[in-house]
Each structure stands twice: as structure tokens, then as C-alpha cells.
Amino acid sequence: MGATPPRSPLAPERFPDLPAVGGVTLATTAAGVRYMGRDDVLLVRLDPGSTVAGVFTRSATRAAPVLDCEAKIGADSTEGAAFLVNAGNANAFTGRHGVEAVEALSRAAGVATGLPPARVFTSSTGVIGEPLPHDRISAKLQDLAAALAPGGWQAAARAIMTTDTFPKGAGATVEIGGTPVHIAGIAKGSGMIAPDMATMLVYLFTDAALSRAALKAMVSELADRTFNCITVDGDTSTSDTLLMGATGASGVSAEGNEAFRTALERVMLDLAQQVVRDGEGATKFVEVAVTGAASDADARTHALSIANSPLVKTAIAGEDPNWGRIVMAVGKSGAAADRDRLTIRFGEVPVAENGWVSPGYREEDAAAHMKGQEIRIGVDLGLGSGAAIVWTCDLTHGYIDINADYRS
Amino acid sequence: MGATPPRSPLAPERFPDLPAVGGVTLATTAAGVRYMGRDDVLLVRLDPGSTVAGVFTRSATRAAPVLDCEAKIGADSTEGAAFLVNAGNANAFTGRHGVEAVEALSRAAGVATGLPPARVFTSSTGVIGEPLPHDRISAKLQDLAAALAPGGWQAAARAIMTTDTFPKGAGATVEIGGTPVHIAGIAKGSGMIAPDMATMLVYLFTDAALSRAALKAMVSELADRTFNCITVDGDTSTSDTLLMGATGASGVSAEGNEAFRTALERVMLDLAQQVVRDGEGATKFVEVAVTGAASDADARTHALSIANSPLVKTAIAGEDPNWGRIVMAVGKSGAAADRDRLTIRFGEVPVAENGWVSPGYREEDAAAHMKGQEIRIGVDLGLGSGAAIVWTCDLTHGYIDINADYRS
């Protein structure tokens, strides 16, 4: 492994102050899975009565821990739960050994936390195809369990990092009927995948009470509007995992509460955008907003086609208001478009409309917007009311450096 | 416009010797559409009795010349035809002006060649969104028509280049019933699109006789197996055009002739692979062969997912036998896959099988293959008999240089 890349220029100034979440305790340690001299394992314990929901990669080559989480997540239980996460090895494409590693870790973490193995959810992120040295993790579990304590979010966010250049956290406090309810989350990821060393992992916690069904519905819907609206390179990890636990420790139910839902969406969007801001080699944060599409699904297809186009992303890196590439990306997306109704904006600058360049367009106006660190591309199809927003970053020499040279 | 990039390291040694094709005459000239000091317009005339067929971009934002060709190509005619091509300006996303430019050029070329405008097929490649100075082209048409002569393929291939670093040609001679029949073709393109200055244009000619219906069927099917199996960056031009003319001047019909079909496919594949070999920034020529898929369509989906993955392409640039990225690309493609039946090879080296690394795999064996200039990735899904081959190139700093900095 090479030197750690420098902190992303798009990173937030500092890790946020996050509230402790009743019923949630954490501990991290250095198990030496692959990295040396840093924590690489996170254990989270959720008190009895907690509900758990998850969203997982749709890859057809999902890693063993993902398949195991999916098998366990649908069960109702009042026994509590544990999340066990390691960085440095993805336990992906490891055949029978991978399944055995997950089973061994679930048993060992269950013993350490007093939970049945079926309530232990594991995630692994790092190299693909190498056997996970799970005994190194198991050997630390008693100590980890003894160290479990509330808070410690930044240490937790650091322990699960791979190619990330900064730890990612977000949180909120909402009052429900006069009682404060807390949300805290951490995430890692700096490509939708950077396969040797990345993957997107997200862990969210609240002390509000939510039934498993309500939690599952809310998390799935909000993930579609947040984490599923970001892209770095269009590649999808074999291990992407989002887990959320609701402990109910606040004594207050959040079911049907709009303020809670809004706060959770904001936390998830914040974490999702932090992943984009840590995109490999990123120097620009890009919002692609599509309106006027025949449907929301069409708008999303166009937005992702623009956001994933190497030619659009390199133009942004070059600070070039190259609207021809936007026309191209809309044209190739496969969703409905009419060239002669298309409107394109960079920031507030109208660039193209009615099938040609906008009257009075001056390239220097658009070029000024492209020089900023936050780029906004607006596209209106002029066909209907479908809309979508997607976030991405530019494609730079840094991406090539990281991904062409990573293992050497 | 910056300096011309150096000739691709993957370029063929020299332009091939191509046969003259009876009934086909060509001429090129420098009209100063955008470039100075080089030919930028090509006129081709097909004798009366020729048939014409074409394949065009499926982009929803197709350029005016493409829409015009599509409208004309289905007509039966015995009057002959002309192809008029300019480099430097794509006449794309130019609104009403674009349509008027195509109409003006069709009229002027028709007058110069003695053809009705409906038999003039125009193509334009270059910048998007700027009005085509069609009067500069029209002013040269009488001289061009007077200069029409057989052969001159290399000059023709050069006149239509934009970001291409070498002219692309291929040809064949086949005997049908003892009579030699000729095929010659030229192409340009160095990305599926590099929108300011690229697009893929292909012109094929034969003196065999083929009905319009037979020519259309053959060209469409072979384009799917050649030009539609290459990708540089997954981006699709608003102007991609393939036109083929069959003059019948040899007096021999090629309908139903397998040797002719095979020769034409070989010419088309040769041209397609030359486009990949001129891929922007390419240093490696990559063949992705997928077998054992549930269907040919699934095989193609997997092959394109691998060939378009930025992470696979950067790994190849880095000479890294990173099979985890192949697993990832198969997993994300959306086509059927079973992780535990997957087999992966780099060249002749088995890398992964049955859901894990191959027994006895030594990374240095695969790494030796990756150091070559011609990379072969083999994936067997173990599910059925579907197969597909796709050709691409690596993703390098050169691609970023060309596309981030092109217009500045």
C-alpha cells in the first residue's frame, strides 16, 4: 500500500459534534487485519428491544458478510444486536472460507456481547479475494465488548476507513412531544467502490422507537433519495452496506413523525455528500439537477448519465463549460429527450435552450461558475414534471493515480 | 485547439494498400471549416445503379446531418449517390440553422455532382453548438466534383480526422465466381465520442452488386458485431454514422455470398479495432471475451460492464492483474451471474474460479501478461452458452489530458 493520499480539498472543516444515542455503545481497536498502527475494527452494541433495518448492494457478486446480513435482517427479535465492522479485507470472493469467517465472527461476537449469532451483523471492507484473518478479530472481541461505551463516533468513523481521506459523521436532535430524540451516523467510502480498499459502509443509530417494518420502509425510501443519488465512478461495490438501529431508549416513538423523517434524511444526505466529497481525486463537488423529464425515473436516468459520463467529468475537472457534452450525455441515456426542448444551465447561467446556445450567452459567464469548487448543472427536458438530483465529483489525474497505481 | 497529440502507440505501422473500387470516385480539399493547413472536406461519388445503406447513432440528441441521412436512406434510387463529409464542426445542437446547413449542402453538392439533393448524404464532425460555415464548403464543391478520381483512400481518411492520431483504412478483395470484387473502407474516431472534436464516422464501398435490402441487412448485422462491440469511454456521439455504398461495377452480385460477408466483417472489425487503438490516451488494446453466460445478450452486458468500468480500465493502465475489479464489474452489470461459478483469465493465466482465486495462482504470471500491449480478459459465467467479445482500451492520464484540457 502506498502513502495515504492527502485530505480531500472538498472535506468539511472538522468532524461534527454528534450526540450520544441512548442504547448504543461503541468500541474500536487495532486488530492488524491489514493496516498497522491504527484501529481497524469497530464493535457497536444495541440494547435489547432495538430494531434493525438495512440496505445492501444489488451486485450479483455480493460478499459473504452482505449475504449473511441479508439472511438475518428480516428476523424480529427483542434481544438487541451487534454490528461488527473491519477495514483492510473485504472478505469478498473468498469462497467457502468467506462464509466460515462470517460464521466464526458472528459466534465470537455473540459470545462477547451475550447475543445469539443471528443478531450479529458483520461488514468487511478492503482487499477482495484474500482470506479474512478472522482469528485476529476474534482475539480482540472480549476486550472490545468490555470497552463498549456511548459516543466515540469519530473514532468509530476512523476505524472503518480505507482509502477515505477524512472520517465521515452526521447527526441531529429532534424533539418529539417535548422529548429530545437523537440520530447519529457514520459512513466510509471514497468511490462507489475503489475495489481494493473501498466500498460504502453506513451505520445509523437513533434512540427513537420504530417498529422493524417502519424502520425498514423509512430507511429504504430515504436511501433511494440520498445514497442512491450519488456516484463517483459508476462502479458498484460487492459489499455496500447500510445498517440502521433504533433502540427506543428515548421512550418516544418516531413512527409517522415528519420532523424525524426530515432530520434522518438530512443526516443521510450529509453522509452521502461527504462520500462524494471524498471521491477519489475529486477537486469539484457537482450537483446535477434534472427537471421537466417525462417521469422521475427518466430524470434520474438522465442525471446519472451526465454524472457518470467520463467526458462531462473531465470537462468539469478542466473548468470547461462544455455544454455539448451535456447534450451528448442526455442523448445517450436511453430516457426520453427532445433535442429542441432542452435547456441547460451552469450555476445560474443559461447556456443552451430550444436546441441551440442561449441568446446572449457569453462563455466567460459560465466559465466563472466552473472555476468554483461547487458546480451546479441544471437540465430541463421540457417534456413533463419528472425531476431528480444526483451528486458526483470530477474525474482527475488523482483518480488515475489512485486506481492505476494502488496495489503496486 | 492545442497541439496535435502524438501518434497512438497502438497504431498500425502504416496505412494499408487499398484497392480502387469500381464506380467510386473521391476528392478532398481544404475548406477551412475550422482547421487550417489541412484537408477537411471529403466528397465521394457513387455511380448510377449503386445502393446505399447506413447505421446511425441511437442518441436522442442526434445531429442534423444524421437525421437527414436517416430520412433519405430508405429510398430506392438508380441515380447514384454522393457522400459529403466535413471535419471541424459537427453541426450538432445548432437548431434551425443546422437543418438549413444540411439542406444547402445537399443542394450544392447535388448541383456539382449532377444528383438530386435526396441522394446526397452529409456528415459533420467537430465542435458542437457552433453554426456550420457551410458556404465555405459549398464554395469548394465544383472544384471537388471536377477532381473526383478512383482511389485516394489515405487522403480521404485524413480529411475526416479530428482528434485521431492516425488515418484509418481497411480493405479486401474477394473472388466471386472467378471475378474479383473489392471492398474498401475508411473510418475516423478516437472515443465513442470526444464531443468537441470526435465522433465515429465510417464509409465502406464495394463494387459488388447488392440490393438495398440485402446491403442494409448485412451492414446492420455486421455493425452489431464490430462497431457496436467497441467502447472507449462508454460515451455515445450525437453524430455516429456508418454509410456503405455498393456500386455493382464488378458486374457480380454478392448476395448470399459467405466469402464476401466474411471479408466485409473482417474489414469492419479491422476499422473498429483501429478506432480503439486510437482511443484517447490509450496505451493498451484490450479484448474482453465473455463465455458461459445465460444468453449472448447477457454476455455482451457483462463484457461492456467490464470494458466500461473506470476501475478495470485504470487497473489495466497500471498493469495490475486486479481480478477483484472484474468480479465487481460482473456483479454490477445487471445480467445474470453466480459468484461461485465465475472463472476469470488474464491471457492464458487462470486467475479465479469457483468463487475464489485459482489454485496455484501466482500473481507474477498474470502480471507478466498485463505488461504487454495487447491484453486479453476472459470471463466464463458457468451458466449457459451465451458469448460475446468487446474491445476497448485502458484509461490513462492521457485521456484526462485530452478531455479536461481540450478547449482551453
mmCIF file with all atom_site columns, N, CA and C in Angstrom, chain A residues 66-116:
data_model
loop_
_atom_site.group_PDB
_atom_site.id
_atom_site.type_symbol
_atom_site.label_atom_id
_atom_site.label_alt_id
_atom_site.label_comp_id
_atom_site.label_asym_id
_atom_site.label_entity_id
_atom_site.label_seq_id
_atom_site.pdbx_PDB_ins_code
_atom_site.Cartn_x
_atom_site.Cartn_y
_atom_site.Cartn_z
_atom_site.occupancy
_atom_site.B_iso_or_equiv
_atom_site.pdbx_formal_charge
_atom_site.auth_seq_id
_atom_site.auth_comp_id
_atom_site.auth_asym_id
_atom_site.auth_atom_id
_atom_site.pdbx_PDB_model_num
ATOM 1   N N  . VAL A 1 66  ? -22.359 -9.552  3.357  1.00 0.00 ? 66  VAL A N  1
ATOM 2   C CA . VAL A 1 66  ? -23.599 -8.954  2.859  1.00 0.00 ? 66  VAL A CA 1
ATOM 3   C C  . VAL A 1 66  ? -24.695 -10.013 2.788  1.00 0.00 ? 66  VAL A C  1
ATOM 4   N N  . LEU A 1 67  ? -24.357 -11.174 2.239  1.00 0.00 ? 67  LEU A N  1
ATOM 5   C CA . LEU A 1 67  ? -25.344 -12.251 2.143  1.00 0.00 ? 67  LEU A CA 1
ATOM 6   C C  . LEU A 1 67  ? -25.802 -12.664 3.538  1.00 0.00 ? 67  LEU A C  1
ATOM 7   N N  . ASP A 1 68  ? -24.877 -12.701 4.480  1.00 0.00 ? 68  ASP A N  1
ATOM 8   C CA . ASP A 1 68  ? -25.220 -13.075 5.856  1.00 0.00 ? 68  ASP A CA 1
ATOM 9   C C  . ASP A 1 68  ? -26.142 -12.037 6.492  1.00 0.00 ? 68  ASP A C  1
ATOM 10  N N  . CYS A 1 69  ? -25.833 -10.749 6.319  1.00 0.00 ? 69  CYS A N  1
ATOM 11  C CA . CYS A 1 69  ? -26.706 -9.684  6.859  1.00 0.00 ? 69  CYS A CA 1
ATOM 12  C C  . CYS A 1 69  ? -28.106 -9.789  6.258  1.00 0.00 ? 69  CYS A C  1
ATOM 13  N N  . GLU A 1 70  ? -28.157 -10.002 4.943  1.00 0.00 ? 70  GLU A N  1
ATOM 14  C CA . GLU A 1 70  ? -29.462 -10.089 4.284  1.00 0.00 ? 70  GLU A CA 1
ATOM 15  C C  . GLU A 1 70  ? -30.292 -11.243 4.845  1.00 0.00 ? 70  GLU A C  1
ATOM 16  N N  . ALA A 1 71  ? -29.609 -12.358 5.151  1.00 0.00 ? 71  ALA A N  1
ATOM 17  C CA . ALA A 1 71  ? -30.326 -13.523 5.686  1.00 0.00 ? 71  ALA A CA 1
ATOM 18  C C  . ALA A 1 71  ? -30.860 -13.248 7.089  1.00 0.00 ? 71  ALA A C  1
ATOM 19  N N  . LYS A 1 72  ? -30.149 -12.407 7.842  1.00 0.00 ? 72  LYS A N  1
ATOM 20  C CA . LYS A 1 72  ? -30.522 -12.197 9.246  1.00 0.00 ? 72  LYS A CA 1
ATOM 21  C C  . LYS A 1 72  ? -31.485 -11.035 9.445  1.00 0.00 ? 72  LYS A C  1
ATOM 22  N N  . ILE A 1 73  ? -31.483 -10.065 8.507  1.00 0.00 ? 73  ILE A N  1
ATOM 23  C CA . ILE A 1 73  ? -32.080 -8.760  8.810  1.00 0.00 ? 73  ILE A CA 1
ATOM 24  C C  . ILE A 1 73  ? -33.598 -8.804  8.931  1.00 0.00 ? 73  ILE A C  1
ATOM 25  N N  . GLY A 1 74  ? -34.216 -9.813  8.342  1.00 0.00 ? 74  GLY A N  1
ATOM 26  C CA . GLY A 1 74  ? -35.675 -9.853  8.349  1.00 0.00 ? 74  GLY A CA 1
ATOM 27  C C  . GLY A 1 74  ? -36.282 -10.430 9.615  1.00 0.00 ? 74  GLY A C  1
ATOM 28  N N  . ALA A 1 75  ? -35.457 -10.896 10.538 1.00 0.00 ? 75  ALA A N  1
ATOM 29  C CA . ALA A 1 75  ? -35.993 -11.566 11.734 1.00 0.00 ? 75  ALA A CA 1
ATOM 30  C C  . ALA A 1 75  ? -36.407 -10.547 12.798 1.00 0.00 ? 75  ALA A C  1
ATOM 31  N N  . ASP A 1 76  ? -37.548 -10.787 13.431 1.00 0.00 ? 76  ASP A N  1
ATOM 32  C CA . ASP A 1 76  ? -37.935 -9.965  14.587 1.00 0.00 ? 76  ASP A CA 1
ATOM 33  C C  . ASP A 1 76  ? -37.250 -10.518 15.821 1.00 0.00 ? 76  ASP A C  1
ATOM 34  N N  . SER A 1 77  ? -36.754 -9.631  16.645 1.00 0.00 ? 77  SER A N  1
ATOM 35  C CA . SER A 1 77  ? -36.054 -10.074 17.849 1.00 0.00 ? 77  SER A CA 1
ATOM 36  C C  . SER A 1 77  ? -36.107 -8.951  18.872 1.00 0.00 ? 77  SER A C  1
ATOM 37  N N  . THR A 1 78  ? -36.157 -9.285  20.156 1.00 0.00 ? 78  THR A N  1
ATOM 38  C CA . THR A 1 78  ? -36.089 -8.255  21.207 1.00 0.00 ? 78  THR A CA 1
ATOM 39  C C  . THR A 1 78  ? -34.785 -8.369  21.981 1.00 0.00 ? 78  THR A C  1
ATOM 40  N N  . GLU A 1 79  ? -33.841 -9.123  21.421 1.00 0.00 ? 79  GLU A N  1
ATOM 41  C CA . GLU A 1 79  ? -32.629 -9.418  22.194 1.00 0.00 ? 79  GLU A CA 1
ATOM 42  C C  . GLU A 1 79  ? -31.525 -8.371  22.045 1.00 0.00 ? 79  GLU A C  1
ATOM 43  N N  . GLY A 1 80  ? -31.743 -7.366  21.216 1.00 0.00 ? 80  GLY A N  1
ATOM 44  C CA . GLY A 1 80  ? -30.643 -6.443  20.916 1.00 0.00 ? 80  GLY A CA 1
ATOM 45  C C  . GLY A 1 80  ? -29.853 -6.935  19.715 1.00 0.00 ? 80  GLY A C  1
ATOM 46  N N  . ALA A 1 81  ? -28.766 -6.233  19.403 1.00 0.00 ? 81  ALA A N  1
ATOM 47  C CA . ALA A 1 81  ? -27.990 -6.596  18.209 1.00 0.00 ? 81  ALA A CA 1
ATOM 48  C C  . ALA A 1 81  ? -26.582 -6.035  18.331 1.00 0.00 ? 81  ALA A C  1
ATOM 49  N N  . ALA A 1 82  ? -25.676 -6.572  17.506 1.00 0.00 ? 82  ALA A N  1
ATOM 50  C CA . ALA A 1 82  ? -24.319 -6.028  17.423 1.00 0.00 ? 82  ALA A CA 1
ATOM 51  C C  . ALA A 1 82  ? -23.945 -5.845  15.965 1.00 0.00 ? 82  ALA A C  1
ATOM 52  N N  . PHE A 1 83  ? -23.198 -4.755  15.685 1.00 0.00 ? 83  PHE A N  1
ATOM 53  C CA . PHE A 1 83  ? -22.602 -4.554  14.368 1.00 0.00 ? 83  PHE A CA 1
ATOM 54  C C  . PHE A 1 83  ? -21.088 -4.712  14.550 1.00 0.00 ? 83  PHE A C  1
ATOM 55  N N  . LEU A 1 84  ? -20.469 -5.540  13.726 1.00 0.00 ? 84  LEU A N  1
ATOM 56  C CA . LEU A 1 84  ? -19.024 -5.736  13.788 1.00 0.00 ? 84  LEU A CA 1
ATOM 57  C C  . LEU A 1 84  ? -18.447 -5.426  12.411 1.00 0.00 ? 84  LEU A C  1
ATOM 58  N N  . VAL A 1 85  ? -17.541 -4.458  12.358 1.00 0.00 ? 85  VAL A N  1
ATOM 59  C CA . VAL A 1 85  ? -17.019 -3.983  11.078 1.00 0.00 ? 85  VAL A CA 1
ATOM 60  C C  . VAL A 1 85  ? -15.495 -4.025  11.090 1.00 0.00 ? 85  VAL A C  1
ATOM 61  N N  . ASN A 1 86  ? -14.898 -4.565  10.034 1.00 0.00 ? 86  ASN A N  1
ATOM 62  C CA . ASN A 1 86  ? -13.442 -4.448  9.923  1.00 0.00 ? 86  ASN A CA 1
ATOM 63  C C  . ASN A 1 86  ? -13.058 -3.779  8.620  1.00 0.00 ? 86  ASN A C  1
ATOM 64  N N  . ALA A 1 87  ? -11.931 -3.070  8.631  1.00 0.00 ? 87  ALA A N  1
ATOM 65  C CA . ALA A 1 87  ? -11.343 -2.470  7.431  1.00 0.00 ? 87  ALA A CA 1
ATOM 66  C C  . ALA A 1 87  ? -10.057 -3.224  7.087  1.00 0.00 ? 87  ALA A C  1
ATOM 67  N N  . GLY A 1 88  ? -9.727  -3.247  5.797  1.00 0.00 ? 88  GLY A N  1
ATOM 68  C CA . GLY A 1 88  ? -8.459  -3.857  5.364  1.00 0.00 ? 88  GLY A CA 1
ATOM 69  C C  . GLY A 1 88  ? -8.651  -5.114  4.544  1.00 0.00 ? 88  GLY A C  1
ATOM 70  N N  . ASN A 1 89  ? -9.784  -5.781  4.716  1.00 0.00 ? 89  ASN A N  1
ATOM 71  C CA . ASN A 1 89  ? -10.065 -7.021  3.970  1.00 0.00 ? 89  ASN A CA 1
ATOM 72  C C  . ASN A 1 89  ? -11.571 -7.124  3.809  1.00 0.00 ? 89  ASN A C  1
ATOM 73  N N  . ALA A 1 90  ? -12.026 -7.263  2.548  1.00 0.00 ? 90  ALA A N  1
ATOM 74  C CA . ALA A 1 90  ? -13.467 -7.218  2.252  1.00 0.00 ? 90  ALA A CA 1
ATOM 75  C C  . ALA A 1 90  ? -14.147 -8.565  2.425  1.00 0.00 ? 90  ALA A C  1
ATOM 76  N N  . ASN A 1 91  ? -13.377 -9.623  2.654  1.00 0.00 ? 91  ASN A N  1
ATOM 77  C CA . ASN A 1 91  ? -13.961 -10.971 2.718  1.00 0.00 ? 91  ASN A CA 1
ATOM 78  C C  . ASN A 1 91  ? -14.935 -11.173 1.553  1.00 0.00 ? 91  ASN A C  1
ATOM 79  N N  . ALA A 1 92  ? -14.505 -10.754 0.372  1.00 0.00 ? 92  ALA A N  1
ATOM 80  C CA . ALA A 1 92  ? -15.334 -10.871 -0.825 1.00 0.00 ? 92  ALA A CA 1
ATOM 81  C C  . ALA A 1 92  ? -14.634 -11.784 -1.809 1.00 0.00 ? 92  ALA A C  1
ATOM 82  N N  . PHE A 1 93  ? -15.406 -12.618 -2.507 1.00 0.00 ? 93  PHE A N  1
ATOM 83  C CA . PHE A 1 93  ? -14.870 -13.580 -3.456 1.00 0.00 ? 93  PHE A CA 1
ATOM 84  C C  . PHE A 1 93  ? -13.832 -14.454 -2.769 1.00 0.00 ? 93  PHE A C  1
ATOM 85  N N  . THR A 1 94  ? -14.226 -14.988 -1.620 1.00 0.00 ? 94  THR A N  1
ATOM 86  C CA . THR A 1 94  ? -13.329 -15.830 -0.830 1.00 0.00 ? 94  THR A CA 1
ATOM 87  C C  . THR A 1 94  ? -13.923 -17.219 -0.635 1.00 0.00 ? 94  THR A C  1
ATOM 88  N N  . GLY A 1 95  ? -14.931 -17.558 -1.451 1.00 0.00 ? 95  GLY A N  1
ATOM 89  C CA . GLY A 1 95  ? -15.475 -18.910 -1.465 1.00 0.00 ? 95  GLY A CA 1
ATOM 90  C C  . GLY A 1 95  ? -15.978 -19.362 -0.104 1.00 0.00 ? 95  GLY A C  1
ATOM 91  N N  . ARG A 1 96  ? -15.842 -20.659 0.142  1.00 0.00 ? 96  ARG A N  1
ATOM 92  C CA . ARG A 1 96  ? -16.344 -21.255 1.386  1.00 0.00 ? 96  ARG A CA 1
ATOM 93  C C  . ARG A 1 96  ? -15.685 -20.607 2.604  1.00 0.00 ? 96  ARG A C  1
ATOM 94  N N  . HIS A 1 97  ? -14.426 -20.248 2.441  1.00 0.00 ? 97  HIS A N  1
ATOM 95  C CA . HIS A 1 97  ? -13.713 -19.631 3.556  1.00 0.00 ? 97  HIS A CA 1
ATOM 96  C C  . HIS A 1 97  ? -14.415 -18.354 4.030  1.00 0.00 ? 97  HIS A C  1
ATOM 97  N N  . GLY A 1 98  ? -14.966 -17.611 3.093  1.00 0.00 ? 98  GLY A N  1
ATOM 98  C CA . GLY A 1 98  ? -15.632 -16.364 3.445  1.00 0.00 ? 98  GLY A CA 1
ATOM 99  C C  . GLY A 1 98  ? -16.849 -16.603 4.325  1.00 0.00 ? 98  GLY A C  1
ATOM 100 N N  . VAL A 1 99  ? -17.621 -17.622 3.978  1.00 0.00 ? 99  VAL A N  1
ATOM 101 C CA . VAL A 1 99  ? -18.801 -17.950 4.778  1.00 0.00 ? 99  VAL A CA 1
ATOM 102 C C  . VAL A 1 99  ? -18.385 -18.394 6.177  1.00 0.00 ? 99  VAL A C  1
ATOM 103 N N  . GLU A 1 100 ? -17.350 -19.208 6.236  1.00 0.00 ? 100 GLU A N  1
ATOM 104 C CA . GLU A 1 100 ? -16.885 -19.693 7.536  1.00 0.00 ? 100 GLU A CA 1
ATOM 105 C C  . GLU A 1 100 ? -16.378 -18.544 8.398  1.00 0.00 ? 100 GLU A C  1
ATOM 106 N N  . ALA A 1 101 ? -15.725 -17.558 7.769  1.00 0.00 ? 101 ALA A N  1
ATOM 107 C CA . ALA A 1 101 ? -15.218 -16.421 8.532  1.00 0.00 ? 101 ALA A CA 1
ATOM 108 C C  . ALA A 1 101 ? -16.363 -15.634 9.158  1.00 0.00 ? 101 ALA A C  1
ATOM 109 N N  . VAL A 1 102 ? -17.430 -15.420 8.370  1.00 0.00 ? 102 VAL A N  1
ATOM 110 C CA . VAL A 1 102 ? -18.581 -14.687 8.901  1.00 0.00 ? 102 VAL A CA 1
ATOM 111 C C  . VAL A 1 102 ? -19.217 -15.465 10.053 1.00 0.00 ? 102 VAL A C  1
ATOM 112 N N  . GLU A 1 103 ? -19.328 -16.774 9.881  1.00 0.00 ? 103 GLU A N  1
ATOM 113 C CA . GLU A 1 103 ? -19.935 -17.586 10.947 1.00 0.00 ? 103 GLU A CA 1
ATOM 114 C C  . GLU A 1 103 ? -19.082 -17.542 12.213 1.00 0.00 ? 103 GLU A C  1
ATOM 115 N N  . ALA A 1 104 ? -17.784 -17.642 12.035 1.00 0.00 ? 104 ALA A N  1
ATOM 116 C CA . ALA A 1 104 ? -16.892 -17.620 13.202 1.00 0.00 ? 104 ALA A CA 1
ATOM 117 C C  . ALA A 1 104 ? -16.970 -16.286 13.931 1.00 0.00 ? 104 ALA A C  1
ATOM 118 N N  . LEU A 1 105 ? -16.992 -15.183 13.143 1.00 0.00 ? 105 LEU A N  1
ATOM 119 C CA . LEU A 1 105 ? -17.061 -13.857 13.772 1.00 0.00 ? 105 LEU A CA 1
ATOM 120 C C  . LEU A 1 105 ? -18.403 -13.648 14.463 1.00 0.00 ? 105 LEU A C  1
ATOM 121 N N  . SER A 1 106 ? -19.469 -14.144 13.862 1.00 0.00 ? 106 SER A N  1
ATOM 122 C CA . SER A 1 106 ? -20.790 -13.978 14.473 1.00 0.00 ? 106 SER A CA 1
ATOM 123 C C  . SER A 1 106 ? -20.854 -14.728 15.804 1.00 0.00 ? 106 SER A C  1
ATOM 124 N N  . ARG A 1 107 ? -20.289 -15.934 15.810 1.00 0.00 ? 107 ARG A N  1
ATOM 125 C CA . ARG A 1 107 ? -20.284 -16.714 17.062 1.00 0.00 ? 107 ARG A CA 1
ATOM 126 C C  . ARG A 1 107 ? -19.462 -15.996 18.120 1.00 0.00 ? 107 ARG A C  1
ATOM 127 N N  . ALA A 1 108 ? -18.241 -15.573 17.759 1.00 0.00 ? 108 ALA A N  1
ATOM 128 C CA . ALA A 1 108 ? -17.340 -14.968 18.743 1.00 0.00 ? 108 ALA A CA 1
ATOM 129 C C  . ALA A 1 108 ? -17.898 -13.645 19.260 1.00 0.00 ? 108 ALA A C  1
ATOM 130 N N  . ALA A 1 109 ? -18.468 -12.832 18.345 1.00 0.00 ? 109 ALA A N  1
ATOM 131 C CA . ALA A 1 109 ? -19.037 -11.555 18.788 1.00 0.00 ? 109 ALA A CA 1
ATOM 132 C C  . ALA A 1 109 ? -20.280 -11.801 19.630 1.00 0.00 ? 109 ALA A C  1
ATOM 133 N N  . GLY A 1 110 ? -21.019 -12.848 19.313 1.00 0.00 ? 110 GLY A N  1
ATOM 134 C CA . GLY A 1 110 ? -22.190 -13.203 20.105 1.00 0.00 ? 110 GLY A CA 1
ATOM 135 C C  . GLY A 1 110 ? -21.811 -13.578 21.529 1.00 0.00 ? 110 GLY A C  1
ATOM 136 N N  . VAL A 1 111 ? -20.777 -14.383 21.658 1.00 0.00 ? 111 VAL A N  1
ATOM 137 C CA . VAL A 1 111 ? -20.305 -14.764 22.998 1.00 0.00 ? 111 VAL A CA 1
ATOM 138 C C  . VAL A 1 111 ? -19.869 -13.516 23.762 1.00 0.00 ? 111 VAL A C  1
ATOM 139 N N  . ALA A 1 112 ? -19.109 -12.658 23.105 1.00 0.00 ? 112 ALA A N  1
ATOM 140 C CA . ALA A 1 112 ? -18.559 -11.481 23.780 1.00 0.00 ? 112 ALA A CA 1
ATOM 141 C C  . ALA A 1 112 ? -19.646 -10.503 24.205 1.00 0.00 ? 112 ALA A C  1
ATOM 142 N N  . THR A 1 113 ? -20.735 -10.423 23.455 1.00 0.00 ? 113 THR A N  1
ATOM 143 C CA . THR A 1 113 ? -21.764 -9.418  23.748 1.00 0.00 ? 113 THR A CA 1
ATOM 144 C C  . THR A 1 113 ? -23.024 -10.037 24.348 1.00 0.00 ? 113 THR A C  1
ATOM 145 N N  . GLY A 1 114 ? -23.017 -11.355 24.538 1.00 0.00 ? 114 GLY A N  1
ATOM 146 C CA . GLY A 1 114 ? -24.184 -12.003 25.119 1.00 0.00 ? 114 GLY A CA 1
ATOM 147 C C  . GLY A 1 114 ? -25.370 -12.075 24.179 1.00 0.00 ? 114 GLY A C  1
ATOM 148 N N  . LEU A 1 115 ? -25.086 -12.175 22.884 1.00 0.00 ? 115 LEU A N  1
ATOM 149 C CA . LEU A 1 115 ? -26.149 -12.207 21.877 1.00 0.00 ? 115 LEU A CA 1
ATOM 150 C C  . LEU A 1 115 ? -26.060 -13.507 21.084 1.00 0.00 ? 115 LEU A C  1
ATOM 151 N N  . PRO A 1 116 ? -27.183 -13.970 20.561 1.00 0.00 ? 116 PRO A N  1
ATOM 152 C CA . PRO A 1 116 ? -27.106 -15.109 19.646 1.00 0.00 ? 116 PRO A CA 1
ATOM 153 C C  . PRO A 1 116 ? -26.415 -14.668 18.346 1.00 0.00 ? 116 PRO A C  1
#
